[in-house]
Coordinates of C-alpha atoms in Angstrom, one line a residue:
M1 CA 5.5 -16.8 -36.5
E2 CA 3.7 -20.1 -36.6
C3 CA 5.0 -20.9 -33.1
I4 CA 3.8 -17.6 -31.6
K5 CA 0.5 -17.9 -33.4
S6 CA -0.2 -21.4 -32.2
N7 CA 0.9 -20.5 -28.7
I8 CA -1.6 -17.6 -28.6
E9 CA -4.3 -19.7 -30.0
N10 CA -3.6 -22.4 -27.4
I11 CA -3.7 -19.9 -24.5
K12 CA -7.0 -18.4 -25.8
T13 CA -8.5 -21.9 -26.0
K14 CA -7.5 -22.5 -22.4
I15 CA -9.0 -19.2 -21.3
N16 CA -12.2 -20.0 -23.1
N17 CA -12.3 -23.4 -21.4
S18 CA -11.7 -21.9 -18.0
C19 CA -14.5 -19.4 -18.7
K20 CA -16.9 -22.3 -19.5
I21 CA -16.0 -24.0 -16.2
S22 CA -16.8 -20.8 -14.3
N23 CA -19.8 -19.7 -16.4
R24 CA -18.1 -16.5 -17.6
N25 CA -18.1 -14.8 -21.0
E26 CA -14.7 -15.2 -22.8
E27 CA -15.0 -11.6 -23.9
D28 CA -14.5 -10.5 -20.3
V29 CA -10.9 -11.9 -20.1
K30 CA -8.1 -10.1 -21.9
L31 CA -4.8 -11.6 -22.6
I32 CA -1.7 -9.4 -22.0
A33 CA 1.3 -10.5 -23.9
V34 CA 4.2 -9.9 -21.5
T35 CA 7.2 -8.8 -23.5
K36 CA 10.0 -8.6 -20.9
T37 CA 13.3 -9.3 -22.8
V38 CA 11.3 -9.9 -26.0
D39 CA 12.6 -8.2 -29.1
I40 CA 10.5 -5.9 -31.4
D41 CA 10.2 -8.4 -34.2
A42 CA 8.6 -11.1 -31.9
I43 CA 6.3 -8.4 -30.4
N44 CA 5.2 -7.4 -33.9
E45 CA 4.6 -11.1 -34.7
A46 CA 2.4 -11.4 -31.7
I47 CA 0.4 -8.3 -32.7
E48 CA -0.1 -9.8 -36.2
C49 CA -1.4 -13.0 -34.5
G50 CA -4.0 -11.0 -32.5
A51 CA -2.3 -9.6 -29.4
T52 CA -4.1 -6.4 -28.5
D53 CA -2.5 -5.7 -25.1
V54 CA 1.2 -5.8 -24.3
G55 CA 2.7 -5.7 -20.8
E56 CA 6.2 -4.5 -19.8
N57 CA 7.9 -4.7 -16.4
K58 CA 10.4 -1.9 -16.9
P59 CA 9.3 1.7 -17.8
Q60 CA 12.3 2.4 -20.0
E61 CA 11.7 -0.8 -22.0
L62 CA 8.1 0.1 -22.5
S63 CA 9.1 3.6 -23.7
R64 CA 11.8 2.2 -26.0
K65 CA 9.4 -0.3 -27.6
F66 CA 6.5 2.2 -27.8
E67 CA 8.7 4.5 -29.9
V68 CA 9.0 1.7 -32.5
I69 CA 5.6 0.0 -32.3
G70 CA 3.4 2.9 -31.2
N71 CA -0.2 2.6 -30.2
K72 CA -1.1 -0.4 -32.3
V73 CA -1.6 -2.1 -29.0
R74 CA -2.6 -1.0 -25.5
W75 CA 0.5 -0.8 -23.3
H76 CA 0.4 -2.0 -19.7
L77 CA 3.1 -1.3 -17.1
I78 CA 2.9 -4.4 -15.0
G79 CA 6.1 -4.3 -12.9
S80 CA 7.0 -2.4 -9.8
L81 CA 7.2 1.3 -10.7
Q82 CA 9.8 3.7 -9.2
T83 CA 8.7 7.3 -8.9
N84 CA 11.6 8.6 -10.9
K85 CA 10.6 6.3 -13.8
V86 CA 7.0 7.6 -14.2
K87 CA 8.1 10.2 -16.7
Y88 CA 9.0 7.6 -19.2
I89 CA 5.6 6.1 -19.5
I90 CA 3.0 8.6 -18.4
D91 CA 2.0 9.6 -22.0
K92 CA 2.2 6.1 -23.4
V93 CA 0.6 3.7 -21.0
Y94 CA -3.0 2.5 -21.2
M95 CA -2.9 1.2 -17.6
I96 CA -0.5 0.9 -14.6
H97 CA -1.0 -2.3 -12.7
S98 CA 1.3 -1.6 -9.7
I99 CA 0.1 1.3 -7.6
D100 CA 1.1 0.5 -4.1
R101 CA 2.1 3.7 -2.2
L102 CA 1.1 7.4 -2.0
S103 CA 4.5 8.7 -3.1
L104 CA 4.0 7.0 -6.4
C105 CA 0.5 8.4 -6.6
D106 CA 2.0 11.9 -6.0
E107 CA 4.3 11.5 -9.0
I108 CA 1.7 10.0 -11.3
Q109 CA -0.8 12.8 -10.4
K110 CA 1.8 15.5 -11.0
R111 CA 2.9 14.1 -14.4
A112 CA -0.6 13.3 -15.5
E113 CA -1.9 16.8 -14.6
K114 CA 0.8 18.4 -16.7
I115 CA -0.3 16.5 -19.9
D116 CA -4.0 16.7 -19.0
R117 CA -4.4 12.9 -18.9
T118 CA -6.3 10.6 -16.6
I119 CA -4.3 7.4 -15.9
N120 CA -6.1 4.1 -15.5
C121 CA -4.5 2.2 -12.5
L122 CA -4.8 -1.0 -10.6
V123 CA -3.8 -1.2 -7.0
Q124 CA -1.3 -4.0 -6.4
V125 CA -2.2 -6.1 -3.3
N126 CA 0.2 -8.5 -1.7
I127 CA -2.4 -11.1 -0.7
S128 CA 0.2 -13.7 0.3
K129 CA 2.2 -11.2 2.3
E130 CA 5.5 -12.5 0.9
D131 CA 8.5 -10.3 1.6
S132 CA 9.6 -10.8 -2.0
K133 CA 6.5 -9.3 -3.5
H134 CA 5.4 -5.7 -3.8
G135 CA 2.0 -4.4 -3.0
I136 CA -0.1 -3.2 -0.1
Y137 CA -1.7 -5.6 2.3
E138 CA -5.3 -6.7 1.9
E139 CA -6.4 -4.9 5.1
D140 CA -4.9 -1.6 4.0
A141 CA -6.5 -1.6 0.5
L142 CA -9.8 0.1 1.2
S143 CA -8.3 3.2 3.0
F144 CA -5.6 3.5 0.4
I145 CA -8.1 3.5 -2.4
K146 CA -10.3 6.0 -0.6
T147 CA -7.3 8.3 -0.3
I148 CA -6.6 8.0 -4.0
A149 CA -10.2 8.8 -4.9
N150 CA -10.2 11.9 -2.6
S151 CA -6.8 13.3 -3.4
Y152 CA -5.7 12.3 -6.9
P153 CA -8.2 13.4 -9.6
N154 CA -6.0 12.3 -12.5
I155 CA -5.7 8.7 -11.2
K156 CA -8.6 6.4 -11.9
V157 CA -8.6 3.1 -9.9
K158 CA -10.1 0.5 -12.2
G159 CA -9.5 -2.6 -10.0
L160 CA -6.8 -4.7 -8.3
M161 CA -3.7 -6.7 -9.2
T162 CA -1.9 -9.5 -7.4
M163 CA 0.8 -12.1 -7.9
A164 CA 0.3 -15.6 -6.7
P165 CA 3.1 -17.4 -4.7
N166 CA 5.7 -19.3 -6.7
T167 CA 4.5 -22.7 -5.9
D168 CA 3.1 -25.9 -7.4
D169 CA 0.3 -25.9 -4.8
K170 CA -2.7 -25.1 -6.9
E171 CA -5.1 -24.8 -4.0
L172 CA -2.8 -22.2 -2.4
I173 CA -2.7 -20.3 -5.7
R174 CA -6.5 -20.5 -6.0
S175 CA -6.9 -19.2 -2.4
V176 CA -4.9 -16.1 -3.2
F177 CA -7.0 -15.4 -6.3
K178 CA -10.2 -16.0 -4.4
K179 CA -9.1 -13.5 -1.8
L180 CA -8.4 -10.8 -4.4
K181 CA -11.8 -11.3 -5.9
K182 CA -13.5 -11.2 -2.5
L183 CA -11.6 -8.0 -1.7
S184 CA -12.7 -6.4 -5.0
I185 CA -16.3 -7.1 -4.2
A186 CA -16.0 -5.6 -0.8
I187 CA -14.4 -2.5 -2.2
D188 CA -17.0 -2.3 -4.9
N189 CA -19.8 -2.4 -2.3
E190 CA -18.4 0.8 -0.8
N191 CA -19.5 2.7 -3.9
I192 CA -16.5 5.0 -3.8
E193 CA -16.9 7.9 -6.2
G194 CA -14.6 7.6 -9.3
V195 CA -13.5 4.1 -8.3
S196 CA -14.5 0.9 -10.2
M197 CA -13.6 -2.7 -9.5
D198 CA -14.1 -3.8 -13.1
E199 CA -10.6 -5.3 -13.6
L200 CA -8.7 -8.0 -11.8
S201 CA -5.2 -8.5 -13.1
M202 CA -4.0 -11.9 -11.9
G203 CA -2.5 -15.1 -13.4
M204 CA 0.6 -15.7 -15.4
S205 CA 1.9 -18.6 -17.6
N206 CA 1.7 -21.2 -14.9
D207 CA -1.5 -20.3 -13.3
F208 CA -3.7 -18.2 -15.6
E209 CA -6.4 -20.9 -16.0
I210 CA -7.0 -20.9 -12.2
A211 CA -7.0 -17.1 -12.3
V212 CA -9.7 -17.0 -15.0
E213 CA -11.8 -19.5 -13.0
E214 CA -11.6 -17.1 -10.0
G215 CA -12.5 -13.9 -11.8
A216 CA -9.4 -12.5 -13.6
T217 CA -10.1 -10.0 -16.3
F218 CA -6.5 -9.6 -17.3
V219 CA -4.0 -12.5 -17.5
R220 CA -0.3 -11.6 -17.9
V221 CA 1.3 -14.3 -20.1
G222 CA 4.9 -14.2 -21.4
T223 CA 6.7 -17.5 -21.4
S224 CA 3.8 -19.5 -22.8
I225 CA 3.7 -17.1 -25.8
F226 CA 7.3 -16.3 -26.5
G227 CA 9.2 -19.2 -24.8
K228 CA 11.7 -19.2 -22.0
R229 CA 13.4 -15.9 -21.5
N230 CA 17.0 -14.9 -21.8
Y231 CA 17.4 -12.7 -18.7
N232 CA 20.8 -11.6 -19.8
K233 CA 19.0 -9.5 -22.4
K234 CA 17.5 -6.1 -21.5

């Protein structure tokens, strides 16, 4: 418990320091505790230590953990989402961070309509254009979002998400986050009905401080809270 508690406190201190550097309010940045491979007991410890938002990569894992933990926290689906897995999380998730194609929007819309819910979503943008990353390209984001706004009434676009390159080059990482922020401003200036650019989901354990300095409102942190992962676990 003490370890998780001190880790969360340390991360929040770093977030606050990054907010001061960039003249932002610390209340505008929310920490998502990423619980991939983390067991229920450790998640509950994190909740007791102040975690209010939890992120899962896999829909079935989110569903399984939700059945035990419930809505004590806000659940975020942060990983790539297959259309056939939407059914597992549609009634549980606070926000989906990985909208990147219209076939996925079709399924979310169909499922959300059935249960009379509006689903908060972020559009995943592959700023760095790496083949290993999901997401639409920067130049396609505006038309994609306009299509969602016009055709999918049960999907509310709340902002954008990206993943930085896996590199030690901090300036390269910063440039990716800067581009996402710039894109969000450009889309916001279009004043698309039903669309807001309030949220920017970017930054993980190794780069969240840079992300906060560049405008992140959600940072997705797992290893720095729970320690190194055992990827042989589910």
